[in-house]
Coordinates of C-alpha atoms in Angstrom, one line a residue:
Chain A
M1 CA 22.2 -17.5 -9.5
T2 CA 24.2 -20.2 -7.7
A3 CA 26.7 -19.6 -4.9
H4 CA 29.5 -22.0 -4.0
P5 CA 31.0 -20.6 -0.8
T6 CA 34.4 -21.6 0.3
A7 CA 35.1 -25.3 0.8
A8 CA 35.0 -25.0 4.7
Q9 CA 31.3 -24.1 4.6
P10 CA 28.5 -26.5 3.9
P11 CA 27.8 -26.6 0.2
V12 CA 24.8 -24.4 -0.5
E13 CA 23.0 -23.2 -3.6
V14 CA 20.8 -20.1 -3.6
F15 CA 18.0 -19.8 -6.2
E16 CA 15.9 -16.8 -7.1
S17 CA 12.2 -17.5 -6.3
G18 CA 10.4 -14.4 -7.5
D19 CA 11.0 -10.8 -6.2
A20 CA 10.1 -11.6 -2.6
A21 CA 11.8 -15.0 -1.8
L22 CA 14.9 -17.0 -2.2
R23 CA 15.3 -20.8 -2.1
V24 CA 18.5 -22.0 -0.3
V25 CA 19.4 -25.6 -0.9
A26 CA 22.0 -27.5 1.1
S27 CA 23.6 -29.8 -1.4
S28 CA 26.1 -32.0 0.5
P29 CA 25.8 -35.8 0.0
D30 CA 24.9 -36.1 3.8
R31 CA 21.2 -35.7 4.3
E32 CA 21.4 -35.2 8.0
A33 CA 24.0 -32.5 7.5
N34 CA 21.8 -30.8 5.0
W35 CA 18.8 -30.9 7.3
A36 CA 20.9 -29.5 10.2
T37 CA 22.3 -26.7 8.0
V38 CA 18.9 -25.4 6.7
H39 CA 17.4 -25.5 10.2
A40 CA 20.4 -23.8 11.8
L41 CA 20.3 -21.2 9.1
A42 CA 16.6 -20.6 9.7
A43 CA 17.1 -20.1 13.4
W44 CA 20.0 -17.7 12.7
L45 CA 17.9 -15.7 10.3
D46 CA 15.0 -15.5 12.9
N47 CA 17.4 -14.4 15.6
A48 CA 19.2 -11.9 13.4
G49 CA 15.9 -10.1 12.6
A50 CA 17.2 -8.3 9.5
D51 CA 15.0 -5.4 8.3
G52 CA 12.6 -6.6 5.6
V53 CA 13.2 -10.3 6.2
H54 CA 9.8 -11.8 7.1
G55 CA 11.2 -15.2 8.0
A56 CA 12.4 -18.6 6.8
V57 CA 10.7 -21.9 6.1
P58 CA 13.2 -24.8 6.5
T59 CA 12.2 -28.3 5.3
Y60 CA 14.5 -31.2 4.5
D61 CA 17.4 -29.9 2.4
S62 CA 15.9 -26.5 1.5
L63 CA 15.0 -23.2 3.1
L64 CA 12.6 -20.6 1.7
V65 CA 13.5 -17.1 2.8
E66 CA 10.7 -14.5 2.4
F67 CA 11.3 -10.8 2.4
D68 CA 9.7 -7.4 1.7
P69 CA 11.0 -6.2 -1.7
A70 CA 10.2 -2.6 -0.7
V71 CA 12.7 -2.7 2.2
T72 CA 15.4 -5.1 1.0
S73 CA 16.2 -7.1 -2.2
A74 CA 17.0 -10.6 -3.4
R75 CA 20.6 -9.5 -3.7
Q76 CA 20.9 -8.2 -0.2
V77 CA 19.1 -11.2 1.4
R78 CA 21.4 -13.5 -0.5
A79 CA 24.4 -11.8 0.9
F80 CA 22.8 -12.0 4.3
V81 CA 22.2 -15.7 4.0
L82 CA 25.9 -16.3 3.1
L83 CA 26.9 -14.3 6.1
G84 CA 24.7 -16.5 8.3
L85 CA 26.4 -19.6 6.9
R86 CA 29.8 -18.2 7.7
Q87 CA 28.7 -17.3 11.2
L88 CA 27.4 -20.8 11.8
E89 CA 30.6 -22.1 10.6
F90 CA 32.4 -20.1 13.3
A91 CA 29.9 -20.5 16.2
G92 CA 28.4 -23.9 15.5
V93 CA 24.8 -24.7 16.1
P94 CA 23.6 -24.1 19.7
A95 CA 22.5 -27.5 21.1
R96 CA 18.8 -27.8 22.1
A97 CA 17.5 -30.8 24.0
P98 CA 14.8 -32.4 21.9
R99 CA 11.5 -33.0 23.6
E100 CA 9.4 -36.2 23.1
F101 CA 5.8 -36.6 22.3
L102 CA 3.6 -39.7 22.7
V103 CA 0.6 -39.8 20.3
P104 CA -2.3 -42.3 20.9
V105 CA -3.8 -43.6 17.7
V106 CA -6.8 -45.6 16.7
Y107 CA -5.8 -47.6 13.6
G108 CA -8.0 -48.7 10.8
G109 CA -11.7 -48.7 10.3
E110 CA -13.4 -45.3 10.1
Y111 CA -10.3 -43.8 11.8
G112 CA -7.8 -45.2 9.2
P113 CA -9.7 -45.9 5.9
D114 CA -6.5 -46.6 4.0
L115 CA -4.9 -49.0 6.5
E116 CA -5.8 -52.2 4.6
R117 CA -4.8 -50.7 1.2
V118 CA -1.4 -49.8 2.7
A119 CA -1.0 -53.3 4.2
E120 CA -1.8 -54.9 0.8
Q121 CA 0.5 -52.7 -1.1
Q122 CA 3.4 -53.4 1.4
Q123 CA 2.6 -57.1 1.3
L124 CA 2.2 -57.1 5.0
S125 CA -0.6 -57.8 7.5
V126 CA -2.5 -54.9 9.0
D127 CA -0.9 -55.8 12.4
E128 CA 2.6 -55.7 10.9
V129 CA 1.9 -52.3 9.4
I130 CA 0.7 -51.0 12.9
Q131 CA 3.7 -52.7 14.5
L132 CA 6.2 -50.9 12.1
H133 CA 4.4 -47.6 12.6
T134 CA 4.5 -47.8 16.4
T135 CA 8.0 -49.2 16.8
K136 CA 9.9 -46.2 15.6
A137 CA 10.8 -42.9 17.3
Y138 CA 10.3 -40.3 14.6
V139 CA 12.3 -37.1 14.3
I140 CA 10.1 -34.1 13.3
R141 CA 11.9 -32.8 10.3
C142 CA 9.9 -29.7 9.6
L143 CA 6.5 -28.0 9.9
G144 CA 4.5 -28.4 6.7
A145 CA 1.1 -27.6 5.2
P146 CA -1.5 -27.6 6.5
A147 CA -1.1 -25.6 9.7
G148 CA 2.2 -26.7 11.0
S149 CA 1.9 -30.5 10.3
P150 CA 4.8 -32.4 11.8
M151 CA 6.6 -33.9 8.8
M152 CA 8.6 -37.0 9.7
D153 CA 10.6 -39.7 7.9
G154 CA 8.2 -42.6 7.5
P155 CA 8.1 -46.0 9.1
D156 CA 10.5 -48.7 7.9
F157 CA 8.1 -50.1 5.3
P158 CA 9.5 -52.2 2.5
F159 CA 8.2 -49.9 -0.3
P160 CA 7.3 -46.2 -0.7
V161 CA 3.6 -45.6 -0.2
P162 CA 1.8 -44.2 -3.3
R163 CA -0.4 -41.2 -2.8
L164 CA -4.1 -41.5 -3.4
K165 CA -5.2 -41.2 -7.1
D166 CA -8.1 -39.1 -6.0
P167 CA -7.1 -36.9 -3.1
R168 CA -9.8 -36.5 -0.4
L169 CA -11.5 -33.2 -0.2
S170 CA -11.5 -33.3 3.6
V171 CA -9.3 -35.2 6.0
P172 CA -10.1 -34.7 9.7
A173 CA -7.8 -33.1 12.3
G174 CA -5.8 -35.8 14.0
A175 CA -5.5 -38.0 10.9
V176 CA -2.3 -40.1 10.9
S177 CA -1.0 -40.6 7.4
V178 CA 1.8 -42.0 5.4
A179 CA 3.0 -41.3 1.8
G180 CA 6.2 -42.0 0.0
R181 CA 8.8 -42.4 2.8
Q182 CA 7.1 -39.8 5.0
A183 CA 4.7 -39.8 7.9
V184 CA 2.5 -37.0 9.3
I185 CA -0.3 -36.0 11.6
A186 CA -2.9 -33.5 10.3
P187 CA -3.3 -30.6 12.9
A188 CA -6.4 -29.3 11.1
M189 CA -9.0 -30.5 8.7
A190 CA -7.8 -30.1 5.1
P191 CA -7.9 -31.8 1.8
G192 CA -5.3 -34.6 1.5
G193 CA -3.8 -37.1 -0.9
W194 CA -1.8 -39.2 1.7
C195 CA -3.0 -42.6 3.0
V196 CA -4.8 -42.2 6.3
I197 CA -4.0 -45.2 8.5
G198 CA -5.3 -43.9 11.8
Q199 CA -6.5 -41.0 13.9
T200 CA -5.4 -39.5 17.2
P201 CA -8.0 -38.1 19.5
L202 CA -5.6 -35.4 20.8
T203 CA -5.8 -31.8 19.8
V204 CA -2.6 -30.9 17.9
L205 CA -3.4 -27.3 16.9
D206 CA -4.5 -24.6 19.3
A207 CA -5.2 -21.5 17.3
G208 CA -5.7 -19.6 20.6
S209 CA -2.1 -19.9 21.7
E210 CA 1.4 -19.2 20.4
P211 CA 3.0 -21.3 19.2
L212 CA 0.1 -22.9 17.5
V213 CA 1.6 -26.4 17.6
P214 CA 3.6 -27.7 20.6
Y215 CA 6.6 -29.3 18.8
V216 CA 9.4 -27.8 16.8
P217 CA 11.7 -29.5 14.2
G218 CA 14.1 -31.8 15.9
D219 CA 11.6 -33.0 18.5
A220 CA 10.9 -36.7 18.7
L221 CA 7.5 -38.4 18.4
R222 CA 6.1 -41.9 19.0
F223 CA 2.8 -43.5 18.2
L224 CA 0.9 -45.7 20.6
Q225 CA -2.0 -47.9 19.5
I226 CA -5.2 -47.5 21.5
H227 CA -8.7 -49.2 21.1
P228 CA -11.5 -47.4 19.4
E229 CA -13.5 -47.4 22.7
D230 CA -10.7 -45.4 24.3
F231 CA -10.9 -42.6 21.7
A232 CA -13.4 -40.5 23.6
Q233 CA -11.3 -40.8 26.8
Y234 CA -8.5 -38.8 25.1
E235 CA -10.6 -36.5 23.0
G236 CA -10.1 -32.8 23.6
R237 CA -6.8 -33.3 25.4
K238 CA -3.9 -31.3 24.0
L239 CA -0.8 -32.9 22.6
E240 CA 1.9 -32.2 25.2
A241 CA 5.6 -33.2 25.5
I242 CA 6.1 -36.1 27.9
R243 CA 9.7 -35.0 28.4
Chain B
M1 CA -19.5 3.5 17.2
S2 CA -20.0 0.7 14.7
L3 CA -20.9 -0.7 11.4
V4 CA -23.7 -3.2 11.1
I5 CA -23.6 -5.7 8.3
Q6 CA -26.9 -5.9 6.4
Q7 CA -25.9 -8.0 3.4
P8 CA -22.5 -9.7 3.8
G9 CA -22.2 -11.2 0.3
N10 CA -18.7 -12.8 0.6
S11 CA -16.7 -10.5 2.9
V12 CA -14.1 -10.6 5.6
V13 CA -11.9 -8.3 7.7
T14 CA -8.3 -8.6 6.7
D15 CA -5.0 -6.7 6.5
L16 CA -1.8 -7.1 4.5
G17 CA -1.1 -10.6 5.9
R18 CA 0.4 -12.8 8.6
F19 CA 4.1 -12.4 7.7
R20 CA 5.2 -14.4 10.7
G21 CA 2.9 -17.3 9.7
P22 CA 5.0 -19.3 7.2
R23 CA 7.7 -20.3 9.7
F24 CA 4.9 -21.9 11.8
G25 CA 3.3 -23.5 8.7
L26 CA 0.6 -20.9 8.2
P27 CA 0.2 -19.1 4.9
V28 CA 0.6 -15.3 4.8
N29 CA -3.0 -14.7 3.6
G30 CA -4.2 -11.1 3.8
A31 CA -5.6 -8.8 1.1
L32 CA -5.1 -10.5 -2.2
D33 CA -4.9 -7.2 -4.1
Q34 CA -2.4 -5.5 -1.9
F35 CA -2.2 -2.2 -3.9
S36 CA -5.9 -1.6 -3.6
A37 CA -5.9 -2.5 0.1
R38 CA -3.0 -0.2 0.8
A39 CA -4.7 2.6 -1.2
A40 CA -8.0 2.2 0.6
N41 CA -6.3 2.5 4.0
I42 CA -4.2 5.5 2.9
L43 CA -7.3 7.2 1.5
A44 CA -9.0 6.7 4.8
G45 CA -6.1 8.1 6.7
N46 CA -4.9 4.8 8.2
G47 CA -1.6 2.9 8.2
D48 CA -1.3 0.5 5.3
D49 CA -1.6 -2.6 7.5
A50 CA -4.8 -1.5 9.3
P51 CA -7.7 -4.0 9.3
L52 CA -10.1 -3.4 6.5
L53 CA -12.9 -5.1 4.6
E54 CA -12.3 -7.3 1.6
V55 CA -15.5 -7.9 -0.4
T56 CA -15.3 -10.7 -3.1
A57 CA -17.6 -10.6 -6.1
L58 CA -21.0 -10.3 -4.5
D59 CA -23.2 -7.3 -3.5
F60 CA -22.6 -5.9 0.0
R61 CA -24.4 -3.6 2.3
M62 CA -23.7 -2.2 5.8
R63 CA -25.2 0.6 8.0
A64 CA -23.1 3.1 10.0
T65 CA -24.3 3.9 13.5
T66 CA -21.9 6.9 13.7
D67 CA -20.5 9.5 11.3
L68 CA -17.5 8.0 9.5
L69 CA -15.0 8.5 6.7
I70 CA -14.4 5.6 4.4
A71 CA -12.7 4.8 1.1
V72 CA -13.5 2.0 -1.3
T73 CA -11.0 0.7 -3.8
G74 CA -10.4 -2.4 -5.9
A75 CA -12.7 -3.7 -8.7
P76 CA -15.1 -1.2 -10.3
L77 CA -18.6 -1.2 -8.8
R78 CA -21.6 1.0 -8.0
L79 CA -20.9 2.6 -4.7
T80 CA -23.8 4.4 -2.9
V81 CA -23.9 6.0 0.6
G82 CA -27.4 6.9 1.9
G83 CA -28.6 6.4 -1.7
R84 CA -26.1 8.9 -3.2
E85 CA -23.7 7.7 -5.9
C86 CA -20.1 8.1 -4.6
Q87 CA -16.7 7.7 -6.1
Q88 CA -14.3 4.8 -5.5
W89 CA -10.6 5.6 -4.8
E90 CA -11.6 8.8 -2.9
P91 CA -12.4 9.5 0.8
V92 CA -16.2 9.4 1.3
S93 CA -18.1 10.9 4.2
V94 CA -20.8 8.7 5.8
Q95 CA -23.4 10.0 8.2
A96 CA -24.8 8.1 11.1
G97 CA -27.7 5.9 10.0
E98 CA -26.7 5.8 6.3
T99 CA -26.3 2.6 4.4
I100 CA -23.1 1.9 2.4
A101 CA -23.8 -0.3 -0.6
L102 CA -21.5 -1.9 -3.1
R103 CA -23.3 -3.3 -6.1
R104 CA -22.6 -4.8 -9.5
M105 CA -18.9 -5.4 -9.2
H106 CA -17.5 -5.9 -12.7
G107 CA -14.1 -6.1 -14.4
G108 CA -12.5 -7.4 -11.3
L109 CA -13.2 -9.7 -8.3
R110 CA -12.3 -7.9 -5.1
A111 CA -13.1 -4.5 -3.5
Y112 CA -11.7 -3.0 -0.3
I113 CA -13.4 -0.8 2.2
A114 CA -11.2 1.1 4.7
V115 CA -12.7 3.0 7.6
H116 CA -10.9 6.0 9.2
G117 CA -9.6 4.7 12.5
S118 CA -10.1 1.1 11.3
V119 CA -12.3 -1.6 12.7
D120 CA -11.8 -4.1 15.6
A121 CA -10.7 -7.7 14.7
P122 CA -9.1 -10.6 16.5
V123 CA -5.4 -11.1 15.9
L124 CA -3.3 -14.2 15.4
L125 CA 0.5 -14.0 15.1
G126 CA 0.2 -10.2 14.6
S127 CA -2.4 -10.3 11.9
C128 CA -6.2 -10.3 11.6
A129 CA -6.1 -12.0 8.2
P130 CA -8.5 -15.0 8.1
D131 CA -7.0 -18.4 7.8
T132 CA -9.5 -20.9 6.4
V133 CA -7.3 -23.9 7.3
V134 CA -7.0 -23.2 11.1
G135 CA -10.5 -21.6 11.1
F136 CA -9.3 -18.2 12.2
G137 CA -10.7 -14.8 11.3
L138 CA -13.7 -12.5 11.0
R139 CA -16.0 -13.6 8.2
L140 CA -18.9 -11.1 8.0
A141 CA -22.5 -12.3 8.4
E142 CA -25.8 -10.5 8.5
G143 CA -26.0 -8.6 11.7
T144 CA -22.2 -8.7 12.5
E145 CA -21.4 -5.5 14.3
L146 CA -17.9 -4.1 13.5
K147 CA -16.6 -1.7 16.2
T148 CA -15.1 1.5 14.8
S149 CA -12.8 3.7 16.8
R150 CA -13.0 7.2 15.3
S151 CA -16.0 9.4 14.3
V152 CA -15.6 12.0 11.6
P153 CA -18.2 14.7 11.3
P154 CA -19.8 15.1 7.8
I155 CA -17.5 16.9 5.4
R156 CA -19.6 19.5 3.5
Q157 CA -19.1 19.9 -0.2
P158 CA -19.2 23.6 -0.8
Y159 CA -19.6 23.4 -4.5
F160 CA -22.4 21.3 -5.6
D161 CA -21.5 18.5 -8.1
L162 CA -17.7 18.8 -7.7
P163 CA -15.9 15.9 -6.4
L164 CA -14.8 16.4 -2.8
F165 CA -11.2 15.3 -3.2
R166 CA -9.0 15.3 -6.2
L167 CA -6.0 13.2 -5.2
G168 CA -4.7 12.2 -8.6
L169 CA -3.9 8.5 -8.0
T170 CA -3.5 6.5 -11.2
R171 CA -6.1 3.8 -10.6
P172 CA -5.2 0.2 -11.7
E173 CA -6.9 -0.9 -14.9
F174 CA -9.3 -3.8 -14.9
H175 CA -9.6 -5.9 -18.0
S176 CA -10.9 -9.3 -19.0
T177 CA -7.5 -10.0 -20.5
A178 CA -4.5 -9.4 -18.4
V179 CA -0.7 -9.7 -18.8
V180 CA 0.9 -11.3 -15.7
E181 CA 4.7 -10.9 -15.2
V182 CA 6.7 -13.8 -13.9
T183 CA 10.4 -14.5 -13.2
D184 CA 11.9 -17.9 -14.0
G185 CA 11.3 -20.3 -11.1
P186 CA 14.1 -22.2 -9.3
D187 CA 13.0 -25.4 -11.1
V188 CA 12.5 -24.0 -14.6
E189 CA 15.1 -26.4 -16.1
E190 CA 13.1 -29.4 -15.1
F191 CA 10.5 -28.4 -17.8
G192 CA 13.1 -28.3 -20.6
D193 CA 11.8 -26.6 -23.8
T194 CA 8.2 -27.0 -22.7
A195 CA 8.7 -24.1 -20.3
E196 CA 8.3 -21.7 -23.3
L197 CA 4.7 -22.8 -23.6
L198 CA 4.0 -20.7 -20.5
Y199 CA 4.9 -17.6 -22.5
N200 CA 3.1 -18.6 -25.8
T201 CA -0.2 -19.6 -24.4
E202 CA -3.4 -17.7 -23.6
Y203 CA -4.8 -19.3 -20.4
T204 CA -8.4 -19.1 -19.1
V205 CA -9.1 -18.6 -15.4
S206 CA -11.1 -21.6 -14.0
G207 CA -14.0 -21.3 -11.7
R208 CA -12.2 -23.5 -9.2
S209 CA -9.8 -20.6 -8.3
N210 CA -9.7 -19.1 -4.9
H211 CA -7.4 -17.3 -2.4
I212 CA -5.2 -20.4 -2.2
G213 CA -4.5 -20.5 -5.9
L214 CA -5.8 -19.8 -9.4
R215 CA -6.3 -22.7 -11.8
L216 CA -5.7 -21.8 -15.4
G217 CA -6.7 -23.9 -18.5
G218 CA -4.4 -23.9 -21.6
A219 CA -1.4 -25.6 -23.0
L220 CA 0.7 -27.0 -20.2
P221 CA 4.5 -27.2 -19.8
E222 CA 5.5 -30.7 -18.8
R223 CA 8.1 -31.8 -16.3
Q224 CA 10.8 -33.9 -18.0
S225 CA 12.0 -35.7 -14.9
T226 CA 10.0 -38.1 -12.6
A227 CA 12.3 -37.9 -9.5
E228 CA 10.5 -37.6 -6.2
V229 CA 10.6 -34.0 -4.9
L230 CA 11.0 -33.5 -1.1
S231 CA 8.6 -31.1 0.4
R232 CA 9.9 -27.6 0.5
G233 CA 8.8 -24.0 1.1
V234 CA 7.1 -22.5 -2.0
P235 CA 6.7 -18.8 -2.5
V236 CA 3.4 -17.0 -3.1
G237 CA 3.1 -16.6 -6.8
A238 CA 4.6 -20.1 -7.6
V239 CA 3.5 -21.4 -11.0
E240 CA 3.2 -25.2 -10.8
V241 CA 1.8 -28.0 -13.0
P242 CA 0.4 -30.5 -10.5
S243 CA -1.9 -32.2 -13.0
R244 CA -2.4 -32.8 -16.7
E245 CA -5.5 -30.5 -16.7
E246 CA -4.5 -27.1 -15.3
L247 CA -1.8 -24.8 -14.4
L248 CA -1.8 -23.8 -10.7
V249 CA -0.7 -20.3 -9.6
L250 CA -0.4 -20.1 -5.8
H251 CA -1.7 -17.0 -4.1
R252 CA -1.5 -15.7 -0.5
G253 CA -3.5 -18.6 1.0
R254 CA -1.1 -21.2 -0.3
G255 CA 0.1 -24.1 1.8
V256 CA 3.6 -23.1 2.8
T257 CA 5.3 -26.3 1.7
A258 CA 4.7 -28.6 -1.3
G259 CA 6.5 -31.1 -3.5
Y260 CA 5.9 -29.8 -7.0
P261 CA 8.6 -28.1 -9.0
V262 CA 8.3 -24.3 -9.3
L263 CA 8.3 -23.3 -13.0
A264 CA 7.9 -19.6 -12.6
V265 CA 7.0 -17.0 -9.9
V266 CA 4.5 -14.2 -10.4
T267 CA 5.9 -10.8 -9.4
S268 CA 4.5 -9.0 -6.4
R269 CA 2.9 -6.4 -8.7
S270 CA 1.2 -9.0 -10.9
L271 CA -0.2 -10.9 -7.9
D272 CA -2.5 -7.9 -7.6
V273 CA -3.6 -8.4 -11.2
L274 CA -4.3 -12.1 -10.5
A275 CA -6.3 -11.2 -7.4
Q276 CA -8.8 -9.4 -9.7
A277 CA -9.0 -12.1 -12.4
R278 CA -12.5 -13.5 -12.7
P279 CA -13.4 -17.0 -13.9
G280 CA -13.3 -16.9 -17.7
H281 CA -10.8 -14.0 -17.9
K282 CA -7.8 -14.6 -20.1
I283 CA -4.2 -14.5 -18.8
T284 CA -1.0 -14.3 -20.7
F285 CA 2.4 -14.5 -19.0
R286 CA 5.4 -12.3 -19.7
R287 CA 8.9 -13.1 -18.5
T288 CA 10.7 -10.4 -16.5
S289 CA 13.7 -10.2 -14.2
V290 CA 13.8 -9.9 -10.4
T291 CA 15.5 -6.5 -10.7
E292 CA 12.7 -5.2 -13.0
A293 CA 10.0 -6.7 -10.8
T294 CA 11.4 -5.1 -7.7
A295 CA 11.7 -1.7 -9.5
K296 CA 8.0 -1.9 -10.5
H297 CA 6.9 -2.9 -7.0
R298 CA 8.8 0.1 -5.5
A299 CA 7.4 2.5 -8.1
A300 CA 3.9 1.5 -7.2
L301 CA 4.7 2.0 -3.5
R302 CA 6.2 5.4 -4.2
E303 CA 2.9 6.4 -5.9
L304 CA 1.1 5.4 -2.7
E305 CA 3.5 7.5 -0.7
T306 CA 2.7 10.5 -2.9
L307 CA -1.0 9.8 -2.3
R308 CA -0.4 9.5 1.4
S309 CA 1.2 13.0 1.6
K310 CA -1.7 14.5 -0.4
V311 CA -4.2 12.9 1.9
G312 CA -2.3 14.1 4.9
T313 CA -2.4 17.7 3.6
V314 CA -6.1 17.5 2.8
F315 CA -7.0 15.9 6.1
S316 CA -5.1 18.4 8.2
L317 CA -6.8 21.3 6.3
L318 CA -10.1 19.7 7.1
G319 CA -9.1 18.8 10.7
I320 CA -9.6 15.1 10.3
G321 CA -7.7 12.8 12.6
N322 CA -4.0 12.8 13.1
Q323 CA -1.5 13.2 10.3
P324 CA -1.5 9.6 8.9
G325 CA 1.8 7.9 9.7
R326 CA 3.7 5.9 7.3
H327 CA 3.5 2.2 7.9
Q328 CA 7.1 1.4 7.1
P329 CA 10.2 3.2 5.9
L330 CA 10.7 3.2 2.1
P331 CA 14.3 3.2 0.9
A332 CA 15.4 5.5 -1.9
A333 CA 15.0 4.2 -5.4
G334 CA 17.6 1.8 -6.6
T335 CA 18.8 0.4 -3.3

């Protein structure tokens, strides 16, 4: 089940994913365009609020659209998705000013047990790894598991970072990790196979408020190195946009 | 008006799930056996999505401080109210002070207790379903007091020994071997010919299974490519092969995004079957189409609609509550 809409529209493929979901994949050679397409389409679907469509989960080049098969069907939702693409083609994507977040991090030691391993694997010093990690402004690409983790393109390391051979059963909330060419912060305690290089004392996830996490895809994030003795000073504060 | 938990076993208050969750990175969660949960609420005169109790595997007891009407569905077990043996899959009258006990669950793994008028539970993004990752939800403990909202005077059985209600719902069957229907996943081609192993193998449910996913032992299809997969949204029911040891079938507590190829997807109807699979049970997979899966799902919901109208008739004759409303409109067959 593959759709190739007319040439003017972004090239998109639609795959069956069971009786209650579809996977939409933007398949142009331009990664940024693919990312923009799936996120714009997710926003369009949310705003359209079609009967029986539960919502959409956009990531990098793909979008999972979930629906209630009692109310609608894979065929109807697929037609609706293609309609959305056509509308976006006409109307364009409404611009939204990205916000910026600054995240204090204690690197290494008990806070970042994999920092030295990552440095060794990258053939860099620990300071160079921290330097590369704090230099960049990251774009939050999507919200991932667990609990709305901000998934970002990783620091400009020379090599992709291998995942842990034995994933940890428990990684604390605030853990700052890298894997492959990606970077992330853990909003909640969960098992994890990524390399943990540091930890932020800030509270990322607030289950008592909506939205649960303060950022949305497209927002920017920077890391700032702090000393272990300053960890307590920030602890319990919420992550908030600085602009 | 309340229920006081005496023996919690492994029990929570849940509903049909947090359907707005996935876009915020939270799994849908909610009752794992959706048919049994809906049936319990309908039998208790509630909307399908009303908060209810999900009891997993272990014995459970609670005491009513008021007269209530309840219904217990899901896995077969021994249900007693005030020491009297009672039927599952039927409305059951409970008098103030009586203890409701669920013992010796067998054949399946999860039972549902709905209470007429439902119970109070905290809500996050429109659902009371517990989320173990963000630490949200109402897990029951000894002494937990659940607030109930409607009292129902005892319904007298005029003819001794006859069941109180005869509502004629076809109950699901519970076996230690189950056939689970799946449709081809979006990444089936990455597994080449080895994908067929999924349909020719008998798998055994591992003890490491939970609401996030079931782990199944048996011959494993193998991905033919080694290209890195970018994280993407994965549906509930996704069948993946993350390791060389086990097959992973994601259930309602699954992380919303992952980077493993999706070999197949379990149908909505068969997710209920998996919800009842105990460690050691045997599973075989059968390939179906999305059209057929949708038709079966809708047929099951129509059966529940029939039940709802019968319950509505009986309850209005007995003067219980309001006519139970339908939770959501159901389209005609075949749309």
